[in-house]
Coordinates of C-alpha atoms in Angstrom, one line a residue:
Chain A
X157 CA 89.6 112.5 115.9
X158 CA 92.2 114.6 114.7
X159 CA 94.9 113.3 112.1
X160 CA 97.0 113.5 109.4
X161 CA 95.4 112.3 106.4
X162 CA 97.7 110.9 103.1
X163 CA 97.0 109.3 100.5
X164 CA 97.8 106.8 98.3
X165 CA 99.2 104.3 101.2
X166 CA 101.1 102.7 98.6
X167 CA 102.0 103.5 95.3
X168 CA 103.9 101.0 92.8
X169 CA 105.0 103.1 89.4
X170 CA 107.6 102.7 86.5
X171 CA 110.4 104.3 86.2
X172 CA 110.0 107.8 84.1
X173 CA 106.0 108.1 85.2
X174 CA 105.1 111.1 87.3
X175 CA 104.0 110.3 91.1
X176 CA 101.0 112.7 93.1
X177 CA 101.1 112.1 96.8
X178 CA 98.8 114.1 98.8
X179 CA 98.0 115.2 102.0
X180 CA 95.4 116.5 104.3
X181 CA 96.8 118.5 107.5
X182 CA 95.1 118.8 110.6
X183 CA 92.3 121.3 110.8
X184 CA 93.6 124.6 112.2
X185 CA 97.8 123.9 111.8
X186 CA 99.2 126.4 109.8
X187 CA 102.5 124.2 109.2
X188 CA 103.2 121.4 106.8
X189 CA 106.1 119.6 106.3
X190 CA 107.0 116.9 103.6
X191 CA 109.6 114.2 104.7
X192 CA 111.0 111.5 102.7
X193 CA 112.1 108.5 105.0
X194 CA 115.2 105.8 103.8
X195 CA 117.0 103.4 106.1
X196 CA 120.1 104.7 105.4
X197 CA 119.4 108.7 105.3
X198 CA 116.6 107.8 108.0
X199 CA 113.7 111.5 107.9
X200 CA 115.1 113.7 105.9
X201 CA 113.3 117.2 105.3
X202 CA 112.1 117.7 101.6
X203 CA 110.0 121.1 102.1
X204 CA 107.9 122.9 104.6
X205 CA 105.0 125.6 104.2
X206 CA 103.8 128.2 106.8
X207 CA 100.7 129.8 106.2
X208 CA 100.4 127.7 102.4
X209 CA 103.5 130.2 101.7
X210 CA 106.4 128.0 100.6
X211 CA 109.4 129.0 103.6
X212 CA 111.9 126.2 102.2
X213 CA 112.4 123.5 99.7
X214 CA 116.0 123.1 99.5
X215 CA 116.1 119.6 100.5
X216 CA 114.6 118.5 97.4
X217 CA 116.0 117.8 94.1
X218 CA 114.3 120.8 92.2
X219 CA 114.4 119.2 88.6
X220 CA 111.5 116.3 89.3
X221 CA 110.1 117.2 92.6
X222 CA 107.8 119.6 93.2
X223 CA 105.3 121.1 96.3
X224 CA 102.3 122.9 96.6
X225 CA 99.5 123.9 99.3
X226 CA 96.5 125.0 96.9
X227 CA 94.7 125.4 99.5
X228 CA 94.5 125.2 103.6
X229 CA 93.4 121.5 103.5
X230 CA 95.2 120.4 100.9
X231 CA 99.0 119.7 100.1
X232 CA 101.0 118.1 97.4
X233 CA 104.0 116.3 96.8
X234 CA 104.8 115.7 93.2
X235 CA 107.8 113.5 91.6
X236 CA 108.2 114.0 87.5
X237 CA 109.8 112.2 86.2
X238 CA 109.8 109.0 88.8
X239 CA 113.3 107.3 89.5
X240 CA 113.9 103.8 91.5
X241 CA 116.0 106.0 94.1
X242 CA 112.8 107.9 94.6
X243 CA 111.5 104.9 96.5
X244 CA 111.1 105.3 100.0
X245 CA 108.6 106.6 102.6
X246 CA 107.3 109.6 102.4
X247 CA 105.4 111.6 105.3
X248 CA 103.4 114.8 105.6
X249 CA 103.3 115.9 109.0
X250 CA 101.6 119.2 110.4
X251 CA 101.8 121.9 113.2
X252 CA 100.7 125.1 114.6
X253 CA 103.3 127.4 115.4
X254 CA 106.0 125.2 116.5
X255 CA 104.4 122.9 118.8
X256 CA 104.3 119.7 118.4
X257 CA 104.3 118.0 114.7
X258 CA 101.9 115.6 113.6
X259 CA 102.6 112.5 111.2
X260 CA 100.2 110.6 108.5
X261 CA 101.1 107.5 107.8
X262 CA 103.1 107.8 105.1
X263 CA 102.8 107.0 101.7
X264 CA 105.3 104.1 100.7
X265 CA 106.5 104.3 97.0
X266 CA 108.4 102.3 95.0
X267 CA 109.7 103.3 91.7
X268 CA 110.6 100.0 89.4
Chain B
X164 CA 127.6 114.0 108.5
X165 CA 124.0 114.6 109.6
X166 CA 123.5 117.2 112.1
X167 CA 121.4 114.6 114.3
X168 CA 123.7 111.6 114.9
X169 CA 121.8 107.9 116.3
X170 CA 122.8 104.6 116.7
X171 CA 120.3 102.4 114.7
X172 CA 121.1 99.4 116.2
X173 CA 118.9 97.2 116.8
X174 CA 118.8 97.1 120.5
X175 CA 117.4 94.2 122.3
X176 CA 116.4 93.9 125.8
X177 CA 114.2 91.8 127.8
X178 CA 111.1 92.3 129.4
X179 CA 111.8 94.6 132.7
X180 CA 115.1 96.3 131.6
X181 CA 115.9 99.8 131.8
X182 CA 116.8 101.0 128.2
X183 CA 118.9 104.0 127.6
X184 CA 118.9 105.9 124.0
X185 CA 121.2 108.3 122.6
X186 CA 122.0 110.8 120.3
X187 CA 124.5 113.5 119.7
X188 CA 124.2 116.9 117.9
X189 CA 126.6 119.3 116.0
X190 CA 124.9 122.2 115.3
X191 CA 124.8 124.7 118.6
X192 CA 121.5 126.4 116.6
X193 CA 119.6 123.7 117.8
X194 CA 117.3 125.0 121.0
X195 CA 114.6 122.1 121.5
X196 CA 114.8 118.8 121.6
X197 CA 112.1 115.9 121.2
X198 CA 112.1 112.0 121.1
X199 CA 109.3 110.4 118.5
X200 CA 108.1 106.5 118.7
X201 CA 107.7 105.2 115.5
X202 CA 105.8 101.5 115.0
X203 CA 106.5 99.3 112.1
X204 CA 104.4 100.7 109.1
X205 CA 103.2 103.7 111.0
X206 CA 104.1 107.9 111.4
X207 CA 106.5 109.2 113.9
X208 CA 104.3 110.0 117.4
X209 CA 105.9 112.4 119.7
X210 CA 107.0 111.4 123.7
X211 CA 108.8 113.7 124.8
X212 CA 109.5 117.6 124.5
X213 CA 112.4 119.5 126.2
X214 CA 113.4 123.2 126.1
X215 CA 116.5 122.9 127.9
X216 CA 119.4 121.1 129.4
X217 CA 118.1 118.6 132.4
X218 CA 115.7 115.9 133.1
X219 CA 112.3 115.4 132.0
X220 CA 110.2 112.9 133.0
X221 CA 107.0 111.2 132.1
X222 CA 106.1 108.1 133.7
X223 CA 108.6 105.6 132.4
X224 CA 110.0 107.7 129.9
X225 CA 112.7 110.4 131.6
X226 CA 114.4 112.7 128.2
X227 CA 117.8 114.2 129.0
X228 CA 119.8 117.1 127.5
X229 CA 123.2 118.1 127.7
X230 CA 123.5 120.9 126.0
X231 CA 127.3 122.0 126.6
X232 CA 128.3 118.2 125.3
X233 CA 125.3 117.9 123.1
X234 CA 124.1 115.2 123.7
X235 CA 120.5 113.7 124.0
X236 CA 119.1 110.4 126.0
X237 CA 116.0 108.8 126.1
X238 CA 115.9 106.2 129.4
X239 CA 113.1 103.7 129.8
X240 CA 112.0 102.4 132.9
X241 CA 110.7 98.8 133.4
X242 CA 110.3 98.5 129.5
X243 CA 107.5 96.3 128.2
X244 CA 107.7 94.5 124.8
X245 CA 104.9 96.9 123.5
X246 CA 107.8 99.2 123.6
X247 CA 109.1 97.7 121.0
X248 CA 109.8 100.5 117.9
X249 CA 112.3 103.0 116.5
X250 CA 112.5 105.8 118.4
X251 CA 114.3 108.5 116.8
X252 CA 115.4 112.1 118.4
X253 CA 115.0 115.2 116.7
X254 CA 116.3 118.7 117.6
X255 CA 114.7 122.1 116.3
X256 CA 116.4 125.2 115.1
X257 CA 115.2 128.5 113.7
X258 CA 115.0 129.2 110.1
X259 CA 112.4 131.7 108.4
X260 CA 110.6 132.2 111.8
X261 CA 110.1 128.6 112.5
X262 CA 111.1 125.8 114.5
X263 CA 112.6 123.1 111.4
X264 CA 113.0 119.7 113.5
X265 CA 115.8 117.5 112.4
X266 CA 115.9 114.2 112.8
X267 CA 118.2 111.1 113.8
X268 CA 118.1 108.1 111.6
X269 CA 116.2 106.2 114.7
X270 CA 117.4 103.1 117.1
X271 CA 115.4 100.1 116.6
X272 CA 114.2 98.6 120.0
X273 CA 113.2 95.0 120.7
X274 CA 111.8 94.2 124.0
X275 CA 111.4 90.8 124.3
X276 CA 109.2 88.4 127.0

């Protein structure tokens, strides 16, 4: 059945140590979105990609994160260096053409 | 301010009660409007998807929007404790050619026997 796929589930790291989280978007969307999940900021958009083409990454802090769609099934979500405010919830959901998105289920990350 | 303002609450009900959700907007950009479940531990699923100011329903679930107060409700009929979540709204705007949703920091529901 169709899905989401992330990985890790979890992730435990120390503070200063760089963080891959990764993501496999449904077959066919050509949409990908990264959000980062906190109780108090609640989903917040980190970057999206249309076509694998970057379209917006202004929600994220540019100096230790990074994202990339190397190719259609794959994309990444990279934090260097880590920081204990980096911990949260992070999702990958995907689309095609602005229908409705689809969610993994998350990667949770804390940063100690 | 976030664009997409919610209640977090928690909200608890019991068994049978009709629940009503809410959330306002601020930015007029925004031209669809959806309501996601989220379990404990699990992604955001979508319920509900509406283009325009009005009622939509599905089964228990009717979605409203007021567009000219913006504001958006989520009502549920004869709710059952497997309703039990966050449910968070989430408006869309344009930007580069797509539809960017936004989302509300989520209500927490309890529905209890």
């Amino acid at each position: 059945d169709a899905r989401v796929t992330q990985t890790p589930r979890h992730k435990v790291t120390e503070m200063g140590q760089e963080v891959t989280m990764r993501c496999q978007p449904i077959l066919g969307h050509n949409t990908v979105f990264w959000y980062r999940q906190t109780m108090m900021q609640g989903l917040e958009l980190l970057a999206y990609f249309r076509n694998r083409a970057p379209l917006d990454d202004s929600g994220m802090p540019k100096d230790r994160f990074s994202a990339e769609m190397p190719d259609a099934t794959l994309a990444t979500l990279k934090i260097q260096p880590s920081e204990p405010r980096d911990s949260a919830v992070y999702f990958c959901a995907s689309e095609w053409m602005n229908t409705e998105a689809f969610f993994g289920q998350g990667t949770r990350l804390t940063v100690v | 301010q976030k664009e997409v303002e919610q209640d977090p609450g928690p909200l608890s009900v019991p068994e049978g009660a009709i629940v009503s959700l809410n959330c306002t907007y601020s930015n007029s950009a925004f031209q669809y409007f959806m309501w996601y479940r989220q379990y404990s531990r699990k992604g955001p699923e979508l319920l509900m998807y509406t283009y325009s100011s009005g009622n939509k329903e599905d089964g228990r679930f009717t979605a409203q929007v007021d567009k000219s107060s913006k504001y958006i409700s989520l009502f549920i009929r004869d709710s059952q404790p497997s309703d039990s979540a966050t449910y968070l709204c989430a408006a869309r705007r344009a930007s580069g050619g797509s539809y960017i949703p936004t989302f509300g920091r989520g209500t927490s529901l309890i529905v209890h026997p």
